[in-house]
Coordinates of C-alpha atoms and ligand atoms in Angstrom, one line a residue:
M272 CA -23.8 -2.5 -12.4
D273 CA -27.0 -5.2 -11.6
G274 CA -26.7 -9.1 -11.7
P275 CA -28.8 -11.9 -13.5
D276 CA -30.9 -12.4 -10.8
A277 CA -33.0 -9.6 -9.4
G278 CA -32.2 -9.4 -5.9
E279 CA -28.0 -9.6 -6.2
V280 CA -27.1 -6.4 -7.3
V281 CA -22.5 -7.3 -8.4
M282 CA -20.2 -3.9 -7.8
K283 CA -16.5 -3.8 -9.0
G284 CA -14.7 -1.2 -7.6
I285 CA -10.2 -1.7 -7.0
P286 CA -9.2 -5.2 -4.6
V287 CA -6.0 -3.5 -2.2
S288 CA -5.9 -6.5 -0.3
H289 CA -6.3 -10.6 -0.8
G290 CA -8.7 -12.8 0.1
I291 CA -12.6 -13.5 -0.6
G292 CA -15.1 -12.4 2.5
I293 CA -18.2 -12.8 3.0
G294 CA -20.7 -11.4 6.0
P295 CA -23.0 -9.2 6.9
V296 CA -22.9 -6.1 6.2
F297 CA -22.0 -3.5 8.8
A298 CA -22.2 0.5 7.6
E299 CA -20.4 3.4 9.2
T300 CA -23.1 5.8 7.9
E301 CA -22.0 8.9 9.1
S302 CA -18.6 10.6 8.7
F303 CA -19.3 13.3 11.1
P304 CA -22.0 14.5 12.5
S305 CA -21.8 18.7 11.1
E306 CA -25.3 18.9 12.1
A307 CA -25.1 17.6 15.9
E308 CA -28.5 19.1 17.8
A309 CA -27.7 22.6 19.2
H310 CA -28.9 21.3 23.0
L311 CA -29.1 24.4 24.2
V312 CA -28.5 23.4 28.6
A313 CA -29.6 25.6 31.3
P314 CA -27.4 27.7 32.7
E315 CA -26.6 25.8 35.8
D316 CA -26.7 22.8 33.5
V317 CA -22.9 24.6 31.6
P318 CA -19.9 23.4 34.7
A319 CA -21.4 19.8 34.0
E320 CA -21.6 20.6 30.3
L321 CA -17.7 21.5 31.1
K322 CA -17.1 19.2 32.7
R323 CA -18.0 15.9 30.3
L324 CA -15.8 17.2 27.6
E325 CA -12.9 17.1 30.0
V326 CA -13.2 14.0 30.7
A327 CA -14.0 13.2 26.9
M328 CA -10.9 14.6 26.2
R329 CA -9.1 12.8 28.7
L330 CA -10.8 10.1 27.5
A331 CA -9.5 9.9 24.0
R332 CA -6.3 10.6 24.3
E333 CA -5.8 8.1 26.8
E334 CA -7.8 5.5 24.0
L335 CA -5.4 7.6 20.9
A336 CA -2.4 6.9 23.0
K337 CA -3.2 3.2 23.5
V338 CA -4.6 3.0 19.9
R339 CA -0.6 4.5 19.2
E340 CA 0.6 1.9 20.6
E341 CA -1.5 -1.3 19.2
A342 CA -1.3 0.2 15.9
A343 CA 2.9 0.5 16.0
R344 CA 2.9 -3.1 17.7
K345 CA 0.4 -4.5 14.6
V346 CA 1.6 -2.8 11.9
G347 CA 5.3 -0.9 13.3
D348 CA 5.9 3.0 14.3
H349 CA 5.7 4.7 10.7
D350 CA 2.4 3.2 9.9
A351 CA 0.9 4.1 13.6
R352 CA 2.6 7.7 13.2
I353 CA -0.8 9.6 12.3
F354 CA -2.7 8.8 15.5
L355 CA 0.1 10.5 17.1
V356 CA -1.0 13.5 14.5
H357 CA -4.5 13.7 16.2
L358 CA -3.1 13.3 19.5
Q359 CA -1.6 16.9 18.0
V360 CA -5.1 17.8 17.0
L361 CA -6.4 16.9 21.2
E362 CA -3.6 18.3 23.0
D363 CA -3.8 21.9 21.2
R364 CA -4.8 24.0 23.9
S365 CA -6.7 26.5 21.8
L366 CA -9.3 24.1 20.3
Q367 CA -10.0 23.1 24.0
E368 CA -11.1 26.6 24.9
Q369 CA -12.9 26.9 21.6
I370 CA -14.9 24.0 22.5
E371 CA -15.2 25.1 26.6
A372 CA -16.5 29.0 24.8
S373 CA -18.6 27.3 22.2
I374 CA -20.4 25.6 25.4
R375 CA -20.9 28.5 28.3
D376 CA -21.2 31.7 24.9
E377 CA -23.7 29.4 23.1
G378 CA -25.1 27.5 26.3
V379 CA -24.8 24.4 24.5
S380 CA -24.0 21.0 25.0
A381 CA -20.5 19.6 25.0
E382 CA -22.0 17.4 22.0
A383 CA -22.7 20.8 20.3
G384 CA -19.9 22.2 21.0
V385 CA -17.6 20.0 19.8
A386 CA -19.9 19.5 17.2
H387 CA -20.0 23.5 16.6
V388 CA -15.9 24.0 16.7
I389 CA -14.4 21.1 14.3
G390 CA -16.5 21.3 11.9
R391 CA -15.0 25.0 12.1
Y392 CA -11.4 23.7 11.7
A393 CA -12.8 21.5 9.4
D394 CA -14.8 23.3 7.2
A395 CA -11.8 25.5 6.8
F396 CA -9.7 23.0 5.8
S397 CA -11.3 22.0 3.4
K398 CA -11.9 25.6 2.2
L399 CA -8.6 25.6 1.7
E400 CA -7.3 25.5 -2.4
D401 CA -4.1 23.3 -1.5
P402 CA -5.4 19.9 -2.1
L403 CA -3.8 18.8 0.3
A404 CA -4.3 20.5 3.2
R405 CA -7.7 19.7 2.6
E406 CA -7.0 16.2 3.8
R407 CA -6.2 17.6 6.9
A408 CA -10.0 18.0 7.1
T409 CA -10.3 14.7 7.5
D410 CA -7.7 14.0 10.6
V411 CA -9.6 16.9 12.8
K412 CA -13.0 15.7 11.5
D413 CA -11.9 11.9 13.1
V414 CA -10.6 13.8 16.0
G415 CA -14.0 14.8 16.5
R416 CA -16.0 11.8 16.0
R417 CA -13.3 9.8 18.5
L418 CA -14.4 12.7 21.5
L419 CA -18.5 12.5 20.3
R420 CA -18.1 9.2 21.3
H421 CA -16.5 9.2 24.1
L422 CA -18.6 11.8 25.3
S423 CA -22.3 10.1 24.0
S424 CA -23.4 7.8 26.7
S425 CA -23.7 5.3 24.2
V426 CA -20.7 5.4 23.5
E427 CA -19.5 1.9 22.2
E428 CA -22.4 1.6 20.6
T429 CA -22.2 2.3 17.1
T430 CA -19.0 0.1 16.8
A431 CA -19.4 -2.2 19.9
S432 CA -23.4 -3.4 18.0
P433 CA -21.7 -4.5 14.6
P434 CA -22.0 -8.6 14.1
T435 CA -19.7 -10.7 15.8
R436 CA -18.2 -11.3 11.7
Y437 CA -19.0 -8.6 9.1
I438 CA -18.5 -6.8 6.3
L439 CA -17.2 -3.2 7.1
V440 CA -19.2 -0.5 4.3
T441 CA -17.8 3.3 4.7
K442 CA -17.9 6.1 2.4
E443 CA -13.5 6.3 3.7
L444 CA -12.1 4.8 6.2
F445 CA -10.0 6.9 8.5
P446 CA -6.6 6.2 9.9
S447 CA -8.1 5.6 12.9
D448 CA -10.6 3.4 11.7
A449 CA -7.9 1.1 10.3
A450 CA -6.1 1.1 13.0
R451 CA -8.7 -1.0 15.2
L452 CA -9.9 -2.7 12.3
D453 CA -8.9 -6.4 14.1
R454 CA -9.2 -9.5 11.5
D455 CA -11.2 -12.2 13.4
R456 CA -14.3 -10.1 13.4
L457 CA -14.1 -8.0 9.8
A458 CA -14.4 -10.3 7.0
G459 CA -13.6 -7.5 4.9
I460 CA -13.8 -3.5 3.9
V461 CA -15.2 -1.8 1.1
T462 CA -15.1 1.4 0.3
E463 CA -15.8 4.3 -1.8
V464 CA -12.9 6.8 -1.7
G465 CA -9.6 5.4 -1.7
G466 CA -6.9 4.3 -4.6
K467 CA -3.9 1.3 -3.7
A468 CA -1.7 4.0 -2.1
S469 CA -4.5 4.9 1.1
H470 CA -3.2 4.2 4.4
A471 CA -6.4 2.5 4.7
A472 CA -5.6 -0.3 1.5
I473 CA -1.6 -0.5 3.0
L474 CA -2.8 -1.4 6.4
A475 CA -5.5 -3.6 5.5
R476 CA -3.4 -6.0 3.2
A477 CA -0.1 -6.2 6.6
L478 CA -3.4 -7.2 8.6
G479 CA -4.7 -8.8 5.9
I480 CA -8.7 -8.4 5.9
P481 CA -9.6 -9.1 2.2
A482 CA -10.6 -5.3 0.5
V483 CA -12.3 -3.7 -2.4
T484 CA -12.0 0.8 -2.3
G485 CA -13.8 3.1 -5.3
V486 CA -17.1 0.8 -5.1
R487 CA -19.6 4.0 -6.0
Q488 CA -22.6 4.8 -4.4
T489 CA -22.0 2.1 -0.9
A490 CA -25.0 3.0 0.2
R491 CA -26.4 0.7 -2.1
L492 CA -25.1 -2.4 0.1
L493 CA -26.5 -0.7 3.2
G494 CA -29.6 -2.7 2.6
G495 CA -28.4 -5.6 2.1
K496 CA -28.0 -9.0 4.3
T497 CA -24.9 -10.7 2.7
T498 CA -21.9 -9.1 0.7
I499 CA -19.8 -10.5 -0.7
V500 CA -15.7 -8.9 -1.4
D501 CA -13.1 -10.1 -3.7
G502 CA -10.2 -9.0 -3.2
R503 CA -8.3 -11.1 -5.3
D504 CA -10.8 -9.2 -8.0
G505 CA -12.1 -6.5 -6.6
T506 CA -15.5 -8.2 -6.8
V507 CA -18.7 -7.0 -4.7
V508 CA -21.8 -9.0 -4.7
V509 CA -24.3 -8.0 -2.6
D510 CA -27.6 -10.2 -1.9
P511 CA -25.9 -13.3 -4.0
T512 CA -28.0 -15.5 -5.1
K513 CA -28.0 -19.3 -4.2
E514 CA -25.2 -20.3 -6.3
T515 CA -23.3 -17.2 -6.0
L516 CA -22.5 -17.9 -2.8
E517 CA -22.2 -21.3 -2.8
R518 CA -20.4 -20.4 -5.4
Y519 CA -18.1 -18.2 -3.3
L520 CA -18.1 -19.5 -0.2
R521 CA -16.4 -22.0 -1.9
G522 CA -14.0 -20.0 -3.3
A523 CA -12.6 -18.2 0.5
E524 CA -13.4 -22.2 1.7
A525 CA -10.1 -22.7 -1.1
V526 CA -8.2 -20.0 -0.5
E527 CA -8.2 -21.2 3.1
R528 CA -6.9 -24.5 2.1
V529 CA -4.3 -24.2 -0.2
R530 CA -3.3 -21.2 1.8
T531 CA -2.5 -24.3 4.5
A532 CA -1.5 -26.7 2.3
L533 CA 1.1 -24.6 0.8
A534 CA 2.9 -23.9 3.8
A535 CA 2.9 -27.9 4.5
E536 CA 6.1 -27.7 2.7
P537 CA 8.9 -25.4 2.5
A538 CA 9.0 -22.7 -0.5
L539 CA 12.3 -21.2 0.2
P540 CA 15.1 -21.9 -1.0
A541 CA 14.1 -20.9 -4.6
V542 CA 15.8 -23.5 -6.4
T543 CA 14.4 -25.6 -10.3
R544 CA 14.4 -28.6 -10.6
D545 CA 17.1 -28.5 -12.2
G546 CA 18.9 -26.9 -10.0
V547 CA 19.2 -23.3 -10.7
A548 CA 18.5 -20.7 -7.8
I549 CA 16.4 -18.0 -8.5
D550 CA 15.8 -14.9 -5.6
V551 CA 12.7 -14.2 -4.1
L552 CA 12.5 -11.4 -2.4
V553 CA 9.5 -9.0 -0.6
N554 CA 8.2 -5.3 -0.9
V555 CA 8.2 -3.9 2.4
E556 CA 5.8 -1.0 2.8
N557 CA 7.1 0.0 6.4
A558 CA 10.6 -0.1 8.8
G559 CA 7.1 -2.4 11.2
D560 CA 6.6 -5.3 9.1
V561 CA 10.9 -5.4 8.6
M562 CA 11.3 -8.4 11.1
P563 CA 13.8 -10.7 10.9
E564 CA 11.4 -13.8 11.8
D565 CA 9.1 -12.8 9.1
L566 CA 11.6 -12.0 6.8
G567 CA 12.2 -16.4 7.1
D568 CA 14.1 -17.5 4.3
V569 CA 13.6 -14.9 1.8
A570 CA 16.7 -13.4 -0.4
G571 CA 16.3 -9.6 0.7
I572 CA 14.3 -6.7 0.6
G573 CA 13.6 -6.4 -3.3
L574 CA 11.2 -3.1 -3.1
Y575 CA 11.5 -0.6 -0.2
R576 CA 9.0 1.6 -0.8
T577 CA 10.9 4.8 1.3
E578 CA 7.5 6.9 0.5
F579 CA 5.8 5.8 3.3
V580 CA 8.7 7.5 5.3
Y581 CA 8.5 10.9 3.8
M582 CA 4.2 10.0 5.0
D583 CA 1.9 11.1 8.0
R584 CA 4.5 13.8 8.9
D585 CA 3.8 17.3 9.0
S586 CA 7.2 18.6 7.4
F587 CA 10.0 16.2 5.8
P588 CA 12.6 13.7 7.4
S589 CA 15.5 15.1 8.2
E590 CA 19.1 13.0 7.1
D591 CA 19.7 12.2 10.4
E592 CA 15.3 10.2 11.0
Q593 CA 15.5 8.7 7.8
F594 CA 19.3 7.4 8.5
E595 CA 18.0 6.2 11.6
V596 CA 15.1 4.3 9.9
Y597 CA 17.1 2.8 6.8
R598 CA 19.4 1.5 9.4
R599 CA 17.4 -0.4 11.3
V600 CA 15.2 -2.0 8.2
V601 CA 19.2 -3.2 7.8
E602 CA 20.4 -4.2 10.9
R603 CA 17.0 -6.2 11.1
A604 CA 17.1 -7.5 7.8
G605 CA 21.0 -9.4 8.7
H606 CA 23.0 -10.6 6.4
R607 CA 20.0 -10.1 3.5
E608 CA 20.3 -7.0 0.5
V609 CA 18.0 -4.2 0.1
V610 CA 16.7 -2.4 -2.2
F611 CA 16.0 1.3 -1.7
R612 CA 13.5 2.6 -3.6
T613 CA 13.7 6.6 -3.2
I614 CA 11.5 8.7 -2.6
D615 CA 8.5 7.7 -5.5
I616 CA 5.4 11.1 -4.7
G617 CA 3.4 12.9 -6.6
G618 CA 0.6 11.0 -9.1
D619 CA -1.7 9.5 -6.6
K620 CA 1.0 9.3 -3.6
R621 CA 1.5 13.0 -1.6
L622 CA 2.1 13.9 1.0
P623 CA 0.4 16.5 3.5
Y624 CA 3.1 18.8 3.7
F625 CA 4.8 19.2 0.3
R626 CA 2.7 21.8 -2.1
V627 CA 2.6 20.4 -5.6
K628 CA -0.5 22.1 -7.8
D629 CA -3.8 19.7 -9.0
E630 CA -2.5 18.3 -12.0
D631 CA -4.7 17.2 -15.3
N632 CA -3.1 14.0 -15.3
P633 CA -1.3 12.9 -12.0
A634 CA 0.1 10.3 -13.3
L635 CA 2.2 11.8 -16.5
G636 CA 2.9 14.3 -14.3
W637 CA 4.8 15.4 -11.6
R638 CA 5.9 12.2 -10.1
G639 CA 8.6 9.5 -9.1
Y640 CA 12.3 10.5 -9.9
R641 CA 11.2 13.9 -12.1
I642 CA 10.6 15.4 -8.2
S643 CA 13.8 14.5 -6.9
D644 CA 16.2 15.6 -10.3
E645 CA 14.6 18.9 -9.8
W646 CA 14.9 19.5 -6.1
P647 CA 18.1 17.8 -5.4
D648 CA 17.9 19.3 -1.9
M649 CA 15.3 16.6 -1.1
F650 CA 17.2 12.9 -2.8
I651 CA 20.6 14.3 -1.8
A652 CA 19.6 14.3 1.6
Q653 CA 17.8 10.7 1.6
V654 CA 21.2 9.5 0.0
R655 CA 23.3 10.3 2.3
A656 CA 20.7 8.8 5.0
L657 CA 21.2 5.7 2.9
L658 CA 24.5 5.5 2.2
R659 CA 25.1 6.3 5.6
A660 CA 23.6 3.5 6.7
S661 CA 25.1 1.0 4.0
A662 CA 27.7 1.1 6.9
F663 CA 25.4 -0.9 8.7
G664 CA 23.7 -4.1 6.3
H665 CA 23.9 -4.2 2.9
V666 CA 22.4 -1.0 1.0
K667 CA 20.9 -0.8 -2.8
I668 CA 19.3 2.0 -4.2
M669 CA 17.1 2.3 -6.6
L670 CA 15.4 5.3 -8.8
P671 CA 11.6 5.0 -10.0
M672 CA 9.9 6.3 -13.0
I673 CA 12.7 6.9 -15.1
T674 CA 12.8 7.7 -18.7
T675 CA 15.6 9.0 -20.0
V676 CA 19.2 8.4 -19.3
E677 CA 20.0 11.6 -18.9
E678 CA 18.3 11.7 -16.0
V679 CA 20.5 8.1 -14.9
R680 CA 23.4 10.2 -15.1
R681 CA 22.1 13.6 -13.5
A682 CA 21.4 10.2 -10.1
V683 CA 24.2 8.6 -10.7
A684 CA 26.3 12.7 -10.4
Y685 CA 24.7 13.8 -7.2
V686 CA 25.1 10.1 -5.9
D687 CA 29.1 10.7 -6.5
D688 CA 28.8 13.7 -5.2
V689 CA 27.3 12.3 -1.7
R690 CA 30.0 10.2 -2.2
S691 CA 33.2 12.5 -2.2
D692 CA 31.7 14.9 0.8
L693 CA 30.8 11.5 2.9
A694 CA 33.9 10.7 2.2
R695 CA 35.7 13.7 2.9
R696 CA 33.7 13.8 6.6
K697 CA 34.8 10.7 7.1
V698 CA 31.5 9.2 7.4
A699 CA 31.4 6.2 7.5
F700 CA 29.8 3.9 4.6
A701 CA 30.0 1.3 2.0
E702 CA 32.3 1.3 -0.3
H703 CA 30.4 -0.5 -3.0
V704 CA 25.8 1.3 -3.1
P705 CA 25.0 -0.6 -5.9
L706 CA 22.4 2.3 -7.9
G707 CA 19.7 0.4 -10.1
V708 CA 17.1 1.9 -12.2
M709 CA 12.9 0.9 -12.5
V710 CA 11.8 -0.2 -15.3
E711 CA 8.7 1.6 -15.1
V712 CA 8.3 3.5 -18.7
P713 CA 8.1 2.7 -22.4
A714 CA 10.5 4.6 -22.7
A715 CA 13.6 3.1 -20.6
V716 CA 12.3 -0.6 -22.1
F717 CA 13.3 0.9 -25.6
A718 CA 16.2 2.5 -23.7
I719 CA 17.3 -0.4 -22.3
E720 CA 21.1 -1.4 -23.2
S721 CA 21.9 2.4 -23.1
M722 CA 20.0 2.7 -19.4
L723 CA 22.0 -0.9 -18.0
K724 CA 25.9 0.7 -19.5
E725 CA 24.8 3.6 -16.5
V726 CA 23.9 1.5 -13.6
D727 CA 24.3 -2.3 -11.6
F728 CA 20.9 -3.0 -11.8
V729 CA 17.7 -3.3 -13.6
S730 CA 14.4 -3.5 -11.8
I731 CA 10.6 -3.5 -13.6
G732 CA 8.4 -1.8 -12.0
S733 CA 5.2 -4.0 -13.6
N734 CA 2.5 -1.5 -11.8
D735 CA 3.7 0.7 -13.5
L736 CA 5.2 -0.4 -16.9
I737 CA 1.2 -1.6 -17.8
Q738 CA -0.4 1.7 -16.5
Y739 CA 1.3 3.1 -19.2
L740 CA 2.1 0.5 -21.4
L741 CA -1.7 -0.6 -21.9
A742 CA -3.1 3.6 -21.2
V743 CA -4.4 2.1 -18.1
D744 CA -4.9 4.2 -14.9
R745 CA -3.7 2.1 -12.4
N746 CA -6.3 3.4 -10.1
N747 CA -9.4 3.7 -12.1
A748 CA -12.2 1.3 -11.3
R749 CA -13.5 1.2 -14.4
V750 CA -11.5 0.4 -16.7
A751 CA -9.6 -2.0 -14.3
N752 CA -10.4 -4.7 -16.6
L753 CA -7.7 -3.5 -18.8
S754 CA -4.6 -3.3 -17.1
Q755 CA -3.5 -6.4 -18.2
P756 CA -0.4 -8.5 -16.9
L757 CA -0.8 -11.5 -19.5
N758 CA -1.3 -8.6 -22.3
P759 CA 0.8 -10.5 -25.7
S760 CA 2.3 -6.4 -25.5
V761 CA 3.5 -5.9 -21.7
L762 CA 5.3 -9.8 -21.9
R763 CA 7.1 -9.0 -25.2
A764 CA 7.9 -5.8 -23.2
V765 CA 9.4 -7.4 -20.0
Q766 CA 11.8 -9.7 -22.6
T767 CA 13.0 -7.0 -24.1
V768 CA 14.3 -5.5 -20.2
I769 CA 15.3 -9.1 -19.5
R770 CA 17.5 -10.3 -22.4
A771 CA 19.2 -6.6 -21.9
A772 CA 20.1 -7.1 -18.7
N773 CA 21.1 -10.9 -18.9
A774 CA 22.8 -10.1 -22.1
A775 CA 24.5 -7.7 -20.1
G776 CA 25.6 -9.3 -16.9
R777 CA 23.7 -7.3 -15.4
P778 CA 21.1 -7.7 -12.3
V779 CA 17.6 -8.4 -13.6
S780 CA 14.6 -8.6 -11.0
L781 CA 10.4 -7.5 -11.8
C782 CA 9.2 -5.8 -8.3
G783 CA 5.3 -4.9 -8.9
E784 CA 1.9 -7.2 -8.4
M785 CA 3.2 -9.8 -11.2
A786 CA 6.1 -10.9 -9.2
G787 CA 3.2 -12.2 -7.0
S788 CA 1.1 -13.6 -9.6
Y789 CA 1.2 -17.2 -9.6
Y790 CA 0.3 -17.0 -13.6
C791 CA 2.1 -15.2 -14.4
T792 CA 5.9 -16.8 -12.6
L793 CA 6.3 -20.1 -15.3
V794 CA 6.8 -17.7 -17.9
L795 CA 8.6 -14.5 -16.2
L796 CA 11.1 -17.9 -15.1
G797 CA 11.0 -19.4 -19.4
L798 CA 11.8 -15.8 -20.0
G799 CA 14.9 -15.4 -18.2
L800 CA 13.7 -13.8 -14.4
R801 CA 16.1 -15.0 -12.1
R802 CA 15.1 -12.8 -9.4
F803 CA 11.4 -11.5 -7.8
S804 CA 10.0 -8.9 -5.7
M805 CA 6.7 -9.4 -4.3
A806 CA 4.8 -9.4 -0.8
R807 CA 5.4 -11.9 1.7
H808 CA 2.0 -12.9 1.1
Y809 CA 2.3 -14.8 -2.5
V810 CA 6.5 -16.0 -1.3
H811 CA 5.3 -19.7 -0.2
G812 CA 3.1 -19.7 -3.3
V813 CA 5.6 -19.0 -6.1
G814 CA 8.4 -20.0 -4.3
R815 CA 7.0 -23.8 -4.6
L816 CA 5.8 -23.4 -8.5
I817 CA 9.5 -23.1 -8.7
R818 CA 10.7 -25.8 -7.3
A819 CA 7.7 -28.2 -9.1
V820 CA 9.4 -27.6 -12.3
T821 CA 12.5 -27.4 -14.8
M822 CA 14.5 -24.6 -16.4
K823 CA 13.7 -26.9 -20.2
E824 CA 10.3 -26.6 -19.1
A825 CA 9.7 -22.6 -18.0
E826 CA 11.8 -21.6 -20.7
Q827 CA 8.5 -24.1 -23.6
V828 CA 6.3 -22.7 -21.8
A829 CA 8.1 -18.7 -22.4
R830 CA 8.0 -20.3 -25.9
R831 CA 4.2 -21.2 -26.3
V832 CA 2.8 -17.8 -24.2
L833 CA 4.9 -15.8 -26.5
A834 CA 3.6 -17.1 -29.5
F835 CA -0.2 -16.4 -29.1
T836 CA -1.6 -12.7 -30.0
T837 CA -4.1 -12.7 -27.3
T838 CA -4.1 -12.0 -23.6
A839 CA -7.1 -14.6 -23.4
E840 CA -4.6 -16.9 -25.4
V841 CA -1.9 -16.9 -23.3
K842 CA -4.3 -16.6 -20.0
A843 CA -6.0 -19.1 -20.7
F844 CA -2.4 -21.5 -21.6
L845 CA -0.9 -20.7 -18.3
N846 CA -4.5 -21.2 -16.0
A847 CA -4.5 -24.2 -17.0
R848 CA -0.7 -25.5 -17.0
T849 CA 0.2 -24.2 -12.9
R850 CA -2.7 -25.3 -11.8
E851 CA -1.8 -28.8 -13.8
I852 CA 1.5 -27.9 -11.4
F853 CA 0.2 -27.1 -8.5
R854 CA -2.1 -31.0 -8.9
E855 CA 0.8 -32.5 -9.3
M856 CA 1.7 -31.0 -5.4
G857 CA -2.0 -32.6 -4.4
I858 CA -2.8 -28.7 -4.0
A859 CA -6.4 -28.4 -5.9
I860 CA -6.8 -24.6 -6.8
D861 CA -8.8 -25.1 -9.0
E862 CA -11.6 -22.6 -7.3
V863 CA -8.9 -19.7 -6.5
A864 CA -8.2 -17.3 -8.6
L865 CA -4.0 -17.5 -9.4
Ligands
PEP972 C1 5.7 -0.6 -9.8 O1 5.2 0.2 -10.4 O2 5.8 -1.9 -10.0 C2 6.1 -0.2 -8.3 C3 6.4 -1.7 -7.6 O3 6.0 0.8 -8.0 P1 4.1 0.8 -7.1 O4 3.5 -0.1 -7.3 O5 5.6 1.3 -6.1 O6 4.6 2.2 -8.2
MG973 MG1 6.2 2.2 -9.3

């Protein structure tokens, strides 16, 4: 979609990491030079080429080990695990032998040898029927790129020449790219490929770099001088007009100002002005994020997405491996609770080693608890690990994407069996480990009263609930504007669940993105929500809002909002009211999309 000015191009993608980035574009156009020149060398130069290869392999291995260490420090062991896979590729003797054979037999340069062999490996993977195995091609190519960088005399140049602060534009972000992402140099990231759940998106969020994925034809960005990345709503503007640029510069300044202003006063404990205490919890994707100093005053981890424990590996983690991770998490969380959501794969979250047939509608397919239900071995191993970890901290277990009461009953039976077995074997576990379900499927909203009889708590997964209620694929950039948390139907569904849970005396939380949206805080509070679980980034703003109002005010807001019939009216009202509250706190939030 072209903007109002001939030179300005506005593109839309999926926002995956918050904030506004403005800068010159640095494009990583190359992914892997499959047709590296077949540079022939004289027979007497072959030994020198073999030596160059040997050195490049050693340097690449050393570099990878360093990158892995760095990544583990920055984003946690778990997200850094992919580099181990890359190291294994590099340490594969047969790979090196094939490259050496190619150099010797074909009389080509080390670069050409690498390109041939890596190309062949990647090709073989990419032709496999299994889409998950096909993804292995990416890792192999990534290793190939690294080797070629080390072989190149201008080794550093491809990556060292970008401007000091820039927007990285690339078709696809490889995990190894993500780890060398430097918050100080990267103003933003734009990619064509990759959904919200991609490794790259998760790492970008963990590092706080504004990022947008799903932007088609990134080639259109390449000629641009200045590019704007708006990680709040997925807008990318190339060669903005003076007015647009000024608007976004003001926006970026405002984001920064607001961040500083919000941090100037304590946000927690989140107690309303009339003394109602609200639990503010955080969502976590990897164990590296669970540092006591990062958790600060939050009440706990309201959503631990355990499927990330299963990613970046070659096989399912054993019960013991999982136990180690979960135990470390609860120990670090100390007195705080940790709500472990059991494995939620399928849809767009896949495991490289778990074959799932391609589905026409993966969001409506074999995903979430459905997989655990049909594959109890995997589920039981996880539940055993979680229950064992409960001896070391405050564990809660939560089931994803529940549709029917029967599913809940079967899960409860599995958990009870595991409990009995552990007890029989005299393995320690906490006496009371609450079991809850996520309300993400509209059917669960309508069955909420029955569900509540089966479980100890519920949590509203608004990301999926919105997707299913409004029939909007959450990963499809084309319909992203239709994904509306403030749609009156969504609010009614949320109200139904909160009301039923409060009436049944069961804790209810909301752990989708909505919980961290400042627009939504007042209405959720007014609807009776007492537990909000969100990305760490939003804790301060939400906490400050809660501390600024009384329950009476929040309830009035909710009543007004429920009387509206359109999303636009709801948004306009909440926008005005929320900004007013921030203004009263001396925070000029006007230019920040909340
Ligand atoms: C949700 O759907 O709202 C949720 C919290 O789960 P996820 O985003 O991991 O699907
Ligand atoms: Mg979900």
